[in-house]
Amino acid sequence: MKKMALCVAALAVVVSTGILVSPSFFTSSPAAVVNAAPSVNTSLFVSQKAGDPGILQAAQNGFAQPLDLKVTDQGFTLEAKEVLADPLRISIIAGVKDKDGKATDVYWDNFHSPTHEYQEITIKDKAGKVLHSSSPNQVSWKTNQIGDYILFEHELRSYFDDGNKLPDELVVEFYMKKMGSTKGNWQLSVPVNLKKAKAATKTVAVNQSYTSPKGFQFDLREITFAPSGTEVVIDSNNKDFSYQLVNEKGVVLGAWDSAVAIHDESIQKNVINTMKWRESAPVEKGLRQFHYFHDLKESNGLTFKLHAVYTEEEPGFSVKLDPASVGAKPVTAEKNGTRFTFHKEGSGEDRHNIEFEGTLAEGVVGIFPFDTWYVTDEKGKKYSTVCHVEESANQNGRMKVSGYLEIEEMKSLPKQMTITFDSMLKEHRDVSFAVPLLTGK
């Protein structure tokens, strides 16, 4: 069976925010930096494989801008080496060196400070207007270690949903007040020239609607091709669906699938999973979703094809068992074509686990990890339960799964428990919606 993750994994992303900077800290002219001709062969984005495939694609196409900006205080040097930006996002490669000119990890020593009081970043326009100034602890910048460097990334679409309103020039200002145990004052201002990337960005207004036999309402709003990725904007009254983006030869260049329905036959392809700053926003008909892809080439033509719609189904599943003896006496229950066997109990501090194997009803392709499983003891007390699916296999159109239920905040085993399973994801392929987006060249 294929290892998989139907349940959501937590990704801890800690960021730095704020206001800063003094131009006197530049060691080279911002104009000279912006106008310098980037070399794909020497780009750190390429050599360090910094960022997702969309960022690498943009760097390989010459959209990275080299920088030579640095500021030194208390023996540590903060330097910005390269920037890549388009109407979707900004990415900056920076680093810290010690007094001997060697790369150091002291930047990360205060990275998990509860208040982020030692590091701040602000985005401004050329006139100095603050476009983004987060309060402490607000997750906005995505920060990763890339070899000896640090990759800083931030989205722009939530500030400029209309690319024509995006300024040609922005400024990203860094302000660091502590490196390791050393307090100091590191201020750096990074100029960002977007003119070339804006000229290479194309938005196609689509505004085509579809209603499925199940009442699923779907509006394909627009698609934007930018150097670092392609954004598809969709309004719908159902958050779970799948679609493909195919070229004029029928080759699938990109595909979206529901996160809950990640299984052996998932069609997801070339999705930029790291661009999740703005997954959805409420609209009149439900939710507006923003999906991002890489490697979609306009010259090949492009057609949008709706693949499937997913609905939440109630399995009506409930079973009673004795947790102390379930290992010796497994309990099996079946309802509406869905069958589970619970066969082992494991204990931990304030948590108890029940292992299971199951076969889902035909067409059911996913189990929600949270808020769909519950355990109730013999006194009627209800416990939240997390479903962890560790293995799965699609056999003749039916999903077979195995994993365990994690019962939260249960300090001791009850004499008897009732396991309730009240929601799962079912796939419907009775859809017919295809829209040509580009005709190719």
XYZ file of C-alpha atoms in Angstrom:
441
model
C 0.000 0.000 0.000
C 1.084 3.512 -0.709
C 2.214 5.781 2.094
C 0.121 8.938 2.148
C -1.214 11.794 4.236
C -4.951 12.368 4.200
C -4.663 14.336 7.415
C -3.349 17.855 7.682
C 0.266 18.318 8.753
C 1.152 21.378 10.776
C 3.790 23.586 9.230
C 5.325 26.024 11.671
C 6.290 29.183 9.840
C 7.627 31.971 12.014
C 8.146 35.412 10.530
C 9.513 38.856 11.181
C 7.661 42.128 10.722
C 7.713 45.853 11.292
C 9.086 49.306 10.379
C 12.618 50.567 9.739
C 15.482 51.923 7.795
C 18.102 54.477 7.096
C 19.499 54.848 3.554
C 22.857 55.767 5.111
C 23.458 52.097 5.724
C 23.739 51.293 1.997
C 27.202 50.317 0.851
C 26.266 50.648 -2.814
C 23.916 52.796 -4.820
C 20.338 51.416 -5.014
C 20.100 52.626 -8.598
C 23.250 50.738 -9.513
C 21.894 47.608 -7.867
C 18.562 47.726 -9.677
C 20.107 48.408 -13.068
C 22.725 45.695 -12.805
C 22.253 43.012 -15.458
C 21.314 39.739 -13.737
C 23.171 36.609 -14.725
C 21.248 33.359 -14.625
C 24.522 31.442 -14.260
C 25.458 33.317 -11.068
C 21.960 33.654 -9.562
C 21.789 32.391 -5.990
C 18.160 31.438 -6.551
C 19.402 28.968 -9.163
C 22.637 27.766 -7.539
C 21.088 27.414 -4.060
C 17.743 26.128 -5.398
C 16.090 28.782 -3.274
C 12.307 28.769 -3.383
C 9.685 26.680 -5.137
C 9.799 25.717 -8.850
C 8.021 28.952 -9.801
C 10.766 31.067 -8.225
C 13.473 28.964 -9.888
C 11.710 29.269 -13.231
C 11.588 33.077 -12.928
C 15.268 33.226 -11.938
C 16.245 31.041 -14.885
C 14.319 33.420 -17.134
C 16.381 36.387 -15.923
C 14.048 38.068 -13.430
C 16.413 37.927 -10.436
C 18.098 41.212 -9.518
C 21.579 41.026 -7.903
C 22.200 43.106 -4.771
C 25.285 44.252 -2.920
C 23.803 45.799 0.216
C 25.193 45.322 3.691
C 25.362 46.869 7.152
C 27.791 45.963 9.967
C 27.383 46.447 13.710
C 28.906 44.704 16.726
C 30.984 42.464 14.454
C 28.024 41.037 12.522
C 27.140 41.945 8.939
C 23.621 41.722 7.546
C 23.690 41.604 3.757
C 21.099 41.334 0.979
C 22.361 39.386 -2.025
C 19.492 39.012 -4.523
C 15.829 39.883 -5.030
C 13.154 38.448 -7.314
C 9.708 40.017 -7.515
C 6.617 40.050 -9.721
C 2.945 40.950 -9.169
C 2.446 37.737 -7.158
C 5.249 37.987 -4.575
C 8.640 39.211 -3.397
C 11.583 36.894 -2.602
C 14.865 38.125 -1.111
C 18.047 36.177 -0.399
C 19.989 37.616 2.552
C 22.515 36.393 5.089
C 24.524 37.183 8.207
C 28.316 36.963 8.548
C 30.556 37.178 11.604
C 33.603 39.407 12.096
C 35.729 36.952 10.103
C 33.407 37.108 7.106
C 32.028 33.613 7.665
C 28.326 32.745 7.424
C 26.686 32.359 10.838
C 23.333 31.115 12.130
C 22.961 33.777 14.852
C 19.957 35.232 13.009
C 17.926 32.173 14.013
C 18.820 32.371 17.725
C 15.997 34.844 18.384
C 13.777 33.679 15.558
C 11.232 32.000 17.842
C 11.013 34.904 20.267
C 7.324 35.132 21.337
C 7.092 38.820 20.433
C 9.527 38.964 17.501
C 10.876 42.098 19.135
C 14.332 41.675 17.622
C 13.503 41.597 13.914
C 11.160 43.629 11.762
C 10.446 43.992 8.031
C 8.321 46.542 6.175
C 7.196 46.894 2.569
C 6.831 50.462 1.259
C 6.300 52.147 -2.051
C 8.940 54.497 -3.454
C 7.250 57.505 -1.819
C 7.522 55.876 1.607
C 3.879 54.781 2.029
C 3.756 51.640 4.163
C 2.002 48.819 2.305
C 2.612 46.178 4.947
C 3.490 46.659 8.594
C 2.445 43.665 10.653
C 2.049 43.644 14.400
C 4.306 41.230 16.345
C 3.428 37.536 16.014
C 1.489 38.053 12.774
C 2.474 35.387 10.245
C 3.151 37.102 6.930
C 6.772 36.661 5.881
C 7.850 33.116 5.118
C 11.483 32.585 6.128
C 13.655 29.558 5.300
C 17.298 28.566 5.679
C 18.951 28.111 2.257
C 22.524 26.919 2.762
C 24.460 29.879 4.179
C 21.605 32.236 3.328
C 18.075 33.139 4.409
C 15.174 33.249 1.962
C 12.479 35.837 2.777
C 9.174 35.598 0.865
C 6.009 37.682 0.948
C 2.891 37.757 -1.244
C 1.638 40.899 -2.983
C -1.781 39.915 -4.328
C -3.650 40.795 -1.142
C -2.427 44.387 -1.527
C -2.715 44.662 -5.317
C -5.395 42.335 -6.719
C -5.216 44.550 -9.800
C -1.686 44.264 -11.161
C -2.016 47.602 -12.946
C -2.087 49.356 -9.557
C 1.160 47.769 -8.421
C 3.969 50.381 -8.371
C 7.000 49.871 -10.588
C 9.219 50.227 -7.537
C 8.917 49.034 -3.944
C 11.263 49.114 -0.956
C 11.690 46.312 1.584
C 13.188 47.564 4.837
C 14.913 45.292 7.358
C 15.553 46.195 10.989
C 17.343 43.741 13.272
C 18.078 44.573 16.909
C 19.781 41.403 18.105
C 22.102 38.752 16.668
C 22.363 35.834 19.063
C 23.076 37.410 22.462
C 24.530 40.559 20.892
C 22.326 43.635 20.771
C 22.871 46.103 17.959
C 21.272 48.034 15.149
C 21.168 46.502 11.688
C 19.089 48.505 9.213
C 18.955 47.741 5.507
C 16.733 49.007 2.689
C 16.294 46.813 -0.399
C 15.007 48.433 -3.624
C 12.689 46.240 -5.691
C 12.185 47.047 -9.376
C 9.024 45.434 -10.743
C 8.838 47.115 -14.148
C 10.252 44.185 -16.142
C 8.162 41.585 -14.284
C 4.972 43.648 -14.648
C 5.523 43.898 -18.392
C 5.897 40.112 -18.551
C 2.708 39.477 -16.539
C -0.559 38.792 -18.340
C -4.079 38.541 -16.851
C -6.873 36.898 -18.825
C -10.418 37.726 -17.661
C -12.587 34.619 -18.101
C -15.847 35.114 -16.152
C -17.436 31.823 -17.219
C -20.006 30.103 -14.970
C -21.239 26.541 -14.558
C -23.797 24.740 -12.394
C -23.392 20.977 -11.955
C -26.234 18.428 -11.686
C -25.590 18.389 -7.915
C -26.136 22.161 -7.668
C -22.449 23.053 -7.507
C -22.048 26.675 -8.670
C -18.701 27.497 -10.205
C -17.372 30.790 -11.604
C -13.970 30.798 -13.312
C -12.959 34.434 -12.810
C -9.478 34.958 -14.241
C -6.017 33.554 -14.766
C -2.782 35.519 -14.333
C 0.559 34.478 -15.834
C 3.481 35.988 -13.909
C 7.198 35.140 -14.075
C 7.149 33.133 -10.812
C 3.843 31.353 -11.284
C 0.301 31.248 -12.608
C -2.687 32.230 -10.482
C -6.195 30.869 -11.094
C -9.099 32.657 -9.348
C -12.355 30.744 -8.809
C -15.628 31.506 -6.993
C -17.758 28.578 -5.848
C -20.338 27.487 -3.306
C -18.312 24.344 -2.586
C -14.718 24.465 -1.387
C -13.750 21.017 -2.696
C -13.366 20.233 -6.411
C -10.712 19.246 -8.934
C -9.743 20.500 -12.389
C -7.037 20.254 -15.049
C -5.226 22.777 -17.225
C -4.315 21.150 -20.546
C -2.463 22.387 -23.614
C -3.607 22.173 -27.235
C -2.234 18.607 -27.485
C -4.212 17.460 -24.464
C -1.178 17.279 -22.166
C -2.011 18.151 -18.551
C 0.254 21.064 -17.540
C -1.329 21.645 -14.156
C -4.093 20.205 -12.002
C -5.795 21.041 -8.715
C -7.329 18.552 -6.299
C -8.879 18.830 -2.844
C -6.374 18.553 -0.004
C -8.703 16.152 1.795
C -8.912 13.915 -1.259
C -5.203 13.206 -1.614
C -5.231 9.537 -2.546
C -3.711 7.116 -5.042
C -5.553 8.713 -7.928
C -5.062 12.364 -6.999
C -4.709 14.457 -10.151
C -2.819 17.333 -8.518
C 0.126 18.480 -10.640
C 2.579 21.418 -10.682
C 0.864 23.169 -7.775
C 2.956 25.701 -5.838
C 2.023 24.534 -2.344
C 4.119 27.190 -0.611
C 1.892 30.002 -1.910
C -0.808 29.665 0.729
C -0.931 33.161 2.153
C -4.348 33.777 0.605
C -6.159 30.503 0.071
C -9.685 31.902 0.023
C -11.872 34.921 0.689
C -15.648 35.155 1.264
C -17.776 36.300 -1.699
C -21.509 36.466 -2.397
C -21.735 32.934 -3.823
C -19.463 31.282 -1.266
C -15.664 31.356 -1.414
C -13.128 32.868 -3.785
C -10.133 30.565 -4.094
C -6.617 31.365 -5.311
C -4.592 28.504 -6.788
C -0.974 28.730 -7.952
C 0.918 26.663 -10.509
C 4.342 26.542 -12.142
C 5.429 25.460 -15.642
C 2.285 26.663 -17.443
C 3.477 27.933 -20.814
C 1.232 30.319 -22.734
C 2.697 29.331 -26.114
C 1.156 25.844 -25.810
C -2.382 27.137 -25.476
C -4.424 26.358 -22.406
C -7.875 24.956 -21.638
C -9.542 24.699 -18.235
C -11.395 21.395 -17.626
C -13.447 20.754 -14.504
C -12.675 17.191 -13.406
C -14.837 16.437 -10.364
C -16.870 17.930 -7.550
C -16.645 16.688 -3.963
C -19.427 16.715 -1.401
C -19.416 16.013 2.323
C -21.422 12.888 3.061
C -22.699 11.704 6.452
C -21.803 8.039 6.919
C -24.077 7.716 9.949
C -21.380 5.616 11.551
C -21.279 4.830 15.289
C -19.841 1.890 17.234
C -19.445 0.957 20.927
C -16.384 -0.843 22.234
C -14.448 -1.705 25.377
C -11.073 0.053 24.898
C -9.288 -2.189 27.397
C -10.088 -5.385 25.500
C -10.243 -4.173 21.909
C -6.736 -5.541 21.273
C -7.862 -9.071 22.043
C -11.357 -8.596 20.652
C -11.354 -6.314 17.596
C -14.648 -4.593 16.892
C -16.007 -4.224 13.348
C -18.902 -2.024 12.266
C -20.387 -1.221 8.868
C -22.848 1.448 7.712
C -23.888 2.521 4.208
C -21.015 0.651 2.586
C -18.298 2.000 4.902
C -16.658 -0.556 7.207
C -14.107 -0.041 10.026
C -12.341 -2.473 12.324
C -10.842 -1.135 15.571
C -8.209 -3.476 16.918
C -5.669 -1.930 19.277
C -5.432 0.717 21.992
C -2.332 2.713 22.871
C -1.856 5.191 25.713
C 0.166 8.354 26.189
C 0.153 11.391 28.448
C -3.422 12.753 28.419
C -3.988 11.011 25.077
C -5.191 7.604 23.953
C -5.069 6.058 20.490
C -7.284 3.480 18.812
C -5.888 1.807 15.698
C -8.168 1.019 12.772
C -8.475 -0.463 9.309
C -11.304 0.497 7.008
C -12.908 0.233 3.602
C -14.788 3.311 2.408
C -18.000 3.250 0.399
C -17.767 3.520 -3.379
C -16.872 7.053 -4.503
C -15.664 8.145 -1.058
C -12.119 9.409 -1.477
C -11.236 11.266 1.700
C -11.584 11.462 5.469
C -11.431 14.812 7.203
C -8.803 14.740 9.948
C -10.523 17.167 12.320
C -14.040 17.738 13.651
C -15.574 14.607 12.098
C -14.586 11.900 14.610
C -15.748 11.937 18.234
C -15.452 9.654 21.220
C -18.033 9.629 24.019
C -17.468 7.799 27.297
C -20.092 5.921 29.350
C -20.883 9.095 31.313
C -21.694 11.039 28.147
C -18.530 13.145 28.079
C -17.481 13.946 24.495
C -13.833 14.071 23.376
C -12.436 15.613 20.201
C -10.621 13.040 18.107
C -8.058 13.440 15.328
C -7.932 10.923 12.487
C -4.468 9.937 11.270
C -4.543 7.916 8.041
C -1.085 6.399 7.568
C -1.634 4.088 4.589
C -4.155 3.803 1.782
C -4.820 1.939 -1.417
C -7.466 2.300 -4.090
C -8.803 -1.174 -4.875
C -11.439 -1.453 -7.581
C -12.709 2.062 -6.938
C -12.912 1.739 -3.165
C -10.450 3.255 -0.725
C -8.833 0.988 1.862
C -7.228 2.877 4.747
C -5.407 2.216 7.986
C -4.215 4.452 10.790
C -5.288 5.530 14.257
C -7.647 7.839 16.110
C -6.006 10.180 18.602
C -8.413 10.930 21.460
C -7.486 14.291 22.941
C -7.543 15.275 26.630
C -8.605 11.830 27.787
C -6.629 11.253 30.993
C -7.844 7.728 31.691
C -9.577 5.017 29.701
C -13.330 4.730 30.206
C -14.997 1.366 30.714
C -16.813 1.816 27.442
C -16.619 4.308 24.589
C -18.695 5.164 21.553
C -16.858 6.158 18.384
C -18.808 8.414 16.007
C -17.772 9.212 12.425
C -20.039 11.861 10.870
C -18.482 13.264 7.676
C -16.458 12.077 4.676
C -15.668 13.302 1.159
C -17.383 11.814 -1.898
C -16.341 12.370 -5.508
C -18.818 13.197 -8.308
C -17.572 12.973 -11.895
C -20.869 13.974 -13.553
C -19.550 17.412 -14.579
C -19.024 18.958 -17.993
C -17.272 22.320 -18.064
C -14.343 23.241 -20.338
C -13.155 26.767 -21.167
C -10.390 27.705 -23.650
C -8.122 30.223 -21.926
C -5.383 30.694 -24.530
C -5.161 29.610 -28.127
C -1.358 29.354 -28.256
C 0.995 30.990 -30.724
